[in-house]
Short mmCIF file of C-alpha atoms in Angstrom, two decimals:
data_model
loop_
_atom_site.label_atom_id
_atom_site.label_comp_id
_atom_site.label_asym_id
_atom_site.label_seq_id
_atom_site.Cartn_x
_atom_site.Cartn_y
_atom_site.Cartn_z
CA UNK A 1273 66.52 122.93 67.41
CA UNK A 1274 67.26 122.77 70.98
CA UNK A 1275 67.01 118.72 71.22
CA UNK A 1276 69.48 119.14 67.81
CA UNK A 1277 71.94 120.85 69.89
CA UNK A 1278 71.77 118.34 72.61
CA UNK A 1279 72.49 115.80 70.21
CA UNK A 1280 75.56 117.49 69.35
CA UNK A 1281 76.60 118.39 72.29
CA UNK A 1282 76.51 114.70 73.57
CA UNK A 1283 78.45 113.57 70.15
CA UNK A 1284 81.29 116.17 71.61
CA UNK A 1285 81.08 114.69 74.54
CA UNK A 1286 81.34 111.11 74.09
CA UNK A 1287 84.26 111.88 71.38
CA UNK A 1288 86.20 114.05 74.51
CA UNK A 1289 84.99 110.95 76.70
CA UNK A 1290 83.30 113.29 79.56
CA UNK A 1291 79.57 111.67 78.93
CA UNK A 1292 79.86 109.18 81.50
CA UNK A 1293 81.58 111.68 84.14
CA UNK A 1294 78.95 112.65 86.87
CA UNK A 1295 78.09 116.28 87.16
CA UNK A 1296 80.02 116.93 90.49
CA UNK A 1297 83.47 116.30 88.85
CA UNK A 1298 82.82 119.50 87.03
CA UNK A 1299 83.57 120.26 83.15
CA UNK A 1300 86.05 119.36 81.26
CA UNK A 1301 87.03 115.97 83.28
CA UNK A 1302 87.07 113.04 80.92
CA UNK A 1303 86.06 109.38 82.62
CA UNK A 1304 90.22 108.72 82.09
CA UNK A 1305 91.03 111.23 84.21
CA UNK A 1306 88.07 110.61 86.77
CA UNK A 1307 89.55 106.94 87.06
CA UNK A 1308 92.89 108.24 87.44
CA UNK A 1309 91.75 110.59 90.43
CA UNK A 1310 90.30 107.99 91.82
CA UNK A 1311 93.03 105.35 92.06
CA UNK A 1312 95.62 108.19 93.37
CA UNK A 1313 92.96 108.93 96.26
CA UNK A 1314 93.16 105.08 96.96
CA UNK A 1315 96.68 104.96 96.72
CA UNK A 1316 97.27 107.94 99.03
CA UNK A 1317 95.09 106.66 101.68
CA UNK A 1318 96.95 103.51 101.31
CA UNK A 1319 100.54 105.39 102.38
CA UNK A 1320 98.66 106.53 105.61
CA UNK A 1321 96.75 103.28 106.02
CA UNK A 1322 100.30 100.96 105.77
CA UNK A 1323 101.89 103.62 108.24
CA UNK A 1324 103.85 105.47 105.40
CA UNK A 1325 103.30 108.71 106.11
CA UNK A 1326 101.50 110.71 109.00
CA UNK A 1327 98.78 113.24 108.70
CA UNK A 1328 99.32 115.12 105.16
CA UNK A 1329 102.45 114.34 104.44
CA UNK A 1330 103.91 112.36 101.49
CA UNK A 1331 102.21 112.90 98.06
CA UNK A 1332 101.08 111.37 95.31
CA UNK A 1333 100.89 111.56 91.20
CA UNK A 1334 99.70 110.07 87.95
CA UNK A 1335 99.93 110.98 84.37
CA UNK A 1336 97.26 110.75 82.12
CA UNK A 1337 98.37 112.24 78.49
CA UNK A 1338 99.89 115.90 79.18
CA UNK A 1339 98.36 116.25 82.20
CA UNK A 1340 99.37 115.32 85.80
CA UNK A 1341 97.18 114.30 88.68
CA UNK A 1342 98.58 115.57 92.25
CA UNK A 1343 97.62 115.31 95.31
CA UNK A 1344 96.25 119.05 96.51
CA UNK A 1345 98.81 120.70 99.34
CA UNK A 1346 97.50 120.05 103.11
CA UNK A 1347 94.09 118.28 102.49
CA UNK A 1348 93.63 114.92 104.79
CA UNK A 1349 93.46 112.43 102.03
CA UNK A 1350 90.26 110.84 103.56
CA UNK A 1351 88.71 113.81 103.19
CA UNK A 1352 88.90 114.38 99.18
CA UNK A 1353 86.53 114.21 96.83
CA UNK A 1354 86.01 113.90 93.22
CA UNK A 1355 85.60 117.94 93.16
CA UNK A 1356 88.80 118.06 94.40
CA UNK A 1357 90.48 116.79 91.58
CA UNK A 1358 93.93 119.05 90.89
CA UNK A 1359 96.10 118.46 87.84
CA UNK A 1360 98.99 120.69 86.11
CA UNK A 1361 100.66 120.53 82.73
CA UNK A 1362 103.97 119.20 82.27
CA UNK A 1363 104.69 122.89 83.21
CA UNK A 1364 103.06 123.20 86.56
CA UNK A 1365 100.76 125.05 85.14
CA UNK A 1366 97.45 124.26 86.77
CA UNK A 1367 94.90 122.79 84.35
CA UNK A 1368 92.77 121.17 86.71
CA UNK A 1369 90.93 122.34 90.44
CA UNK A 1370 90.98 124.98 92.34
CA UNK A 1371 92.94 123.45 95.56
CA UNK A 1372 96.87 123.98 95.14
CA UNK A 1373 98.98 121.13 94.08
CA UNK A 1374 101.43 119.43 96.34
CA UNK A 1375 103.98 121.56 97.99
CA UNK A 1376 106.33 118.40 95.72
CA UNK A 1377 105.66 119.31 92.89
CA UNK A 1378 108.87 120.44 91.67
CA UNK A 1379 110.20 116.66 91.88
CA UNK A 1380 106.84 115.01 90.52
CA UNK A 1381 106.98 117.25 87.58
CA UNK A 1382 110.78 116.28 87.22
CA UNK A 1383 110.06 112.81 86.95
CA UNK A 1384 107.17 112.92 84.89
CA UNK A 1385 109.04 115.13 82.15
CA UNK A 1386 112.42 113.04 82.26
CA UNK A 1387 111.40 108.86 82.74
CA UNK A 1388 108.57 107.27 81.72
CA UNK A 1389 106.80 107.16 84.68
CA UNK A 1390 103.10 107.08 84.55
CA UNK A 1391 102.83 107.77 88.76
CA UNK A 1392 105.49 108.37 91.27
CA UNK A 1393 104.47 107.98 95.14
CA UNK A 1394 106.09 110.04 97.67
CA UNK A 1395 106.30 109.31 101.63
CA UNK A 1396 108.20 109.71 104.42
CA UNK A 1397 108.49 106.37 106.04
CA UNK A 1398 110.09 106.02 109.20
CA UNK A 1399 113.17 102.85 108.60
CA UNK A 1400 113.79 104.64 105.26
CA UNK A 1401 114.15 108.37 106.30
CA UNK A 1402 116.17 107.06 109.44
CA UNK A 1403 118.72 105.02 107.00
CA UNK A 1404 118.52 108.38 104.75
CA UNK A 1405 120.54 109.92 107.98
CA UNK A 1406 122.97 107.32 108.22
CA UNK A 1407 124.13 106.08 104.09
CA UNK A 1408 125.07 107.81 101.39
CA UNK A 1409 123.32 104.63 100.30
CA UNK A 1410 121.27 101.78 101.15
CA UNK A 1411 123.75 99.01 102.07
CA UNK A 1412 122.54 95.86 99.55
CA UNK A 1413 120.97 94.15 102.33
CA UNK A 1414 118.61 92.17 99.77
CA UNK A 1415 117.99 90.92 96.28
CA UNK A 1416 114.44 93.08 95.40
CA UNK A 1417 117.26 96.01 95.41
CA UNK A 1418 117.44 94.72 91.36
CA UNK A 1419 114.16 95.40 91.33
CA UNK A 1420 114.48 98.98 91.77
CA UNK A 1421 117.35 99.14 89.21
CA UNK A 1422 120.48 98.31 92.12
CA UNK A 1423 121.68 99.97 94.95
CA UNK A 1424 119.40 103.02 96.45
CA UNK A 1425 121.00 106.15 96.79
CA UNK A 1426 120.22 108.88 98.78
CA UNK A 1427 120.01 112.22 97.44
CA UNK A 1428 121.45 115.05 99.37
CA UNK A 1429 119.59 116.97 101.45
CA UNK A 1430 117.63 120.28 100.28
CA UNK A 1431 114.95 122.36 101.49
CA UNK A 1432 111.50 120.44 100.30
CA UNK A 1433 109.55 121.58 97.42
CA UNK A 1434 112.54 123.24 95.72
CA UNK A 1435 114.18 123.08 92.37
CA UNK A 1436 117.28 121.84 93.95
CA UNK A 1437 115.83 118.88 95.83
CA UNK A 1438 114.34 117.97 92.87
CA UNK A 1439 117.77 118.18 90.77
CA UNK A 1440 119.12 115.87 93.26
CA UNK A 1441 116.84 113.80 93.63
CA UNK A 1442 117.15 112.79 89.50
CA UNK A 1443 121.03 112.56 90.44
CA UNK A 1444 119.71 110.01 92.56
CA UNK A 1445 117.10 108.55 90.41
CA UNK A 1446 119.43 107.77 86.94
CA UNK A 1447 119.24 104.40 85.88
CA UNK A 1448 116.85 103.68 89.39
CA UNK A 1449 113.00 103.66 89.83
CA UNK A 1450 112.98 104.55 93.62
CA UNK A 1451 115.60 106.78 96.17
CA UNK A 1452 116.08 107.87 99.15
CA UNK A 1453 116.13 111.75 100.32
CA UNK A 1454 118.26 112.91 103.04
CA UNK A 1455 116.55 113.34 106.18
CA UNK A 1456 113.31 113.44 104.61
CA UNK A 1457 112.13 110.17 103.20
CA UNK A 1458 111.28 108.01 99.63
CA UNK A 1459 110.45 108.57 96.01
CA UNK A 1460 109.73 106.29 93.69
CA UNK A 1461 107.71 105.68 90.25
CA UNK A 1462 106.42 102.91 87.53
CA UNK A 1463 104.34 102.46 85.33
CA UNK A 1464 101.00 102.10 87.14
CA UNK A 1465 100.11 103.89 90.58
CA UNK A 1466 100.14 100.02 92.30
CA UNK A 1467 104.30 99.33 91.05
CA UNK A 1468 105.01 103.34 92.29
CA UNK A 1469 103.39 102.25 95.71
CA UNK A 1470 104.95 98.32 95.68
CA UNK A 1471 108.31 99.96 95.16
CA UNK A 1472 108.09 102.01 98.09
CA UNK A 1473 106.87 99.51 99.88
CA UNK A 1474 109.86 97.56 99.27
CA UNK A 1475 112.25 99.95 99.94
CA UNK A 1476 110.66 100.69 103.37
CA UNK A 1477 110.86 97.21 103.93
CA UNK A 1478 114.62 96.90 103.06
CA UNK A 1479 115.75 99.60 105.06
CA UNK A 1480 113.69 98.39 107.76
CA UNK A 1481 116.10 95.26 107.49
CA UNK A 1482 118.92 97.21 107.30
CA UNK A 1483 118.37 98.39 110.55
CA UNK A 1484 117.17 95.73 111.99
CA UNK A 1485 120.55 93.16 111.15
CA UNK A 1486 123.08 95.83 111.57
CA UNK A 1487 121.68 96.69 114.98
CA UNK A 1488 123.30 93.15 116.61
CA UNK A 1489 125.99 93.72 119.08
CA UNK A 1490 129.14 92.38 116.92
CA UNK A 1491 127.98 91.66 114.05
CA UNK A 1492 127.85 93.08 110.61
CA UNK A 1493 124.89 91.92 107.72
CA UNK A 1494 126.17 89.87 105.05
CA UNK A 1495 125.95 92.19 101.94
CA UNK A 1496 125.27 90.93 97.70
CA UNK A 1497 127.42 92.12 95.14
CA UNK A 1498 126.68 94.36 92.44
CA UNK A 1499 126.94 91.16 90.34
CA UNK A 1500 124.57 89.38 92.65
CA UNK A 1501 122.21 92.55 92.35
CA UNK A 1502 122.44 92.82 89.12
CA UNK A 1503 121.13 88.80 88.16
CA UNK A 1504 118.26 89.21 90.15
CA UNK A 1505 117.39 92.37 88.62
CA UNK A 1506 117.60 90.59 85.70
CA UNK A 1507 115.50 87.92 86.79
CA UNK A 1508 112.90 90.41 88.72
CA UNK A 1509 112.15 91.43 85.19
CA UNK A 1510 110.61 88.14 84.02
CA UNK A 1511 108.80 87.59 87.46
CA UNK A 1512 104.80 86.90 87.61
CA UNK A 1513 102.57 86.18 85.07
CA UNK A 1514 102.44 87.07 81.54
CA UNK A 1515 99.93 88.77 79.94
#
């Protein structure tokens, strides 16, 4: 009777897809969602790695079904584990962990319930918060703005982890996959944690250019158009290989 109820037990589980999920991930954490963990515990070390954020700042998300992924509020991201996994509904409610979510989690939640984002990185790098102080909008310095949808706006400045940075921030965001926030630094999603963390990555790297041409004595940086912007957006979207 007893090895009968193993047997079933381990039919439930392979049809929930936890069998494969070591014990120390705790139940109720399907081999999707252990994946998922991992790759956003990559992908946050990354930001810190690639000098996108100091210490624990910055955060980091990824949807799998109705559930998001976050990165836990004040934990070094070298130091978490696959216990540490911490995930909310589309809510906030927490579904997953014990740690508490990001202290962002007003604006991950807000782009997970109104694109269709998969993850969204968060940082604050250094050339784009200082350009967040200076724009209303990144200047188009270069093409791969297309990339991100056209020009980068900055949303207005509100406290962090409120409902109101967070409203702004999607003000920001329409018809865009990455923006700036005032005096406080990026956001930006895809489809796949990698094109969340390439976008910021570009963006840094564009305001970082910014900076760096209209810093000449004299000179002003040659700027695209919107119709200039717009054709290599347009292009951008055919780039790389096909699957």
């Amino acid at each position: 009777m007893a090895e009968q109820r193993r047997d079933q037990r381990g039919e439930r589980d392979a049809r929930e897809g936890v069998r494969d999920v070591p014990e120390r991930w705790g139940r109720g954490v399907s081999t999707e969602v252990a994946h998922a963990w991992e790759a956003l515990v990559a992908t946050a070390r990354r930001t810190v790695a690639d000098g996108l954020v100091v210490g624990t700042s910055g955060n980091v998300s990824v949807r799998v079904g109705d559930t998001v992924l976050v990165t836990p509020s004040g934990v070094p991201y070298d130091r978490l584990r696959p216990e540490d996994v911490t995930g909310v509904d589309l809510d906030g409610r927490q579904v997953l962990g014990t740690l508490v979510p990001t202290s962002e989690l007003p604006m991950h939640l807000a782009i997970h319930r109104t694109t269709d984002a998969r993850a969204v990185v968060h940082t604050h790098a250094v050339h784009a918060t200082a350009v967040s102080t200076l724009v209303p909008e990144l200047p188009a310095i270069h093409y791969m703005a297309g990339a991100l949808g056209g020009p980068v706006r900055v949303a207005p400045y509100a406290t962090y982890g409120s409902e109101e940075l967070a409203e702004n921030m999607l003000h920001a965001l329409a018809d865009r996959t990455a923006c700036l926030l005032q005096n406080h630094g990026t956001m930006a999603y895809g489809g796949t944690l990698d094109q969340a963390y390439d976008r910021t990555a570009q963006l840094e790297w564009m305001c970082r250019l910014w900076l760096t041409a209209s810093s000449v004595p004299g000179l002003s940086p040659t700027l695209l158009s919107s119709q200039q912007l717009a054709e290599a957006g347009d292009k951008l979207r055919g780039y790389g290989q096909r699957q």
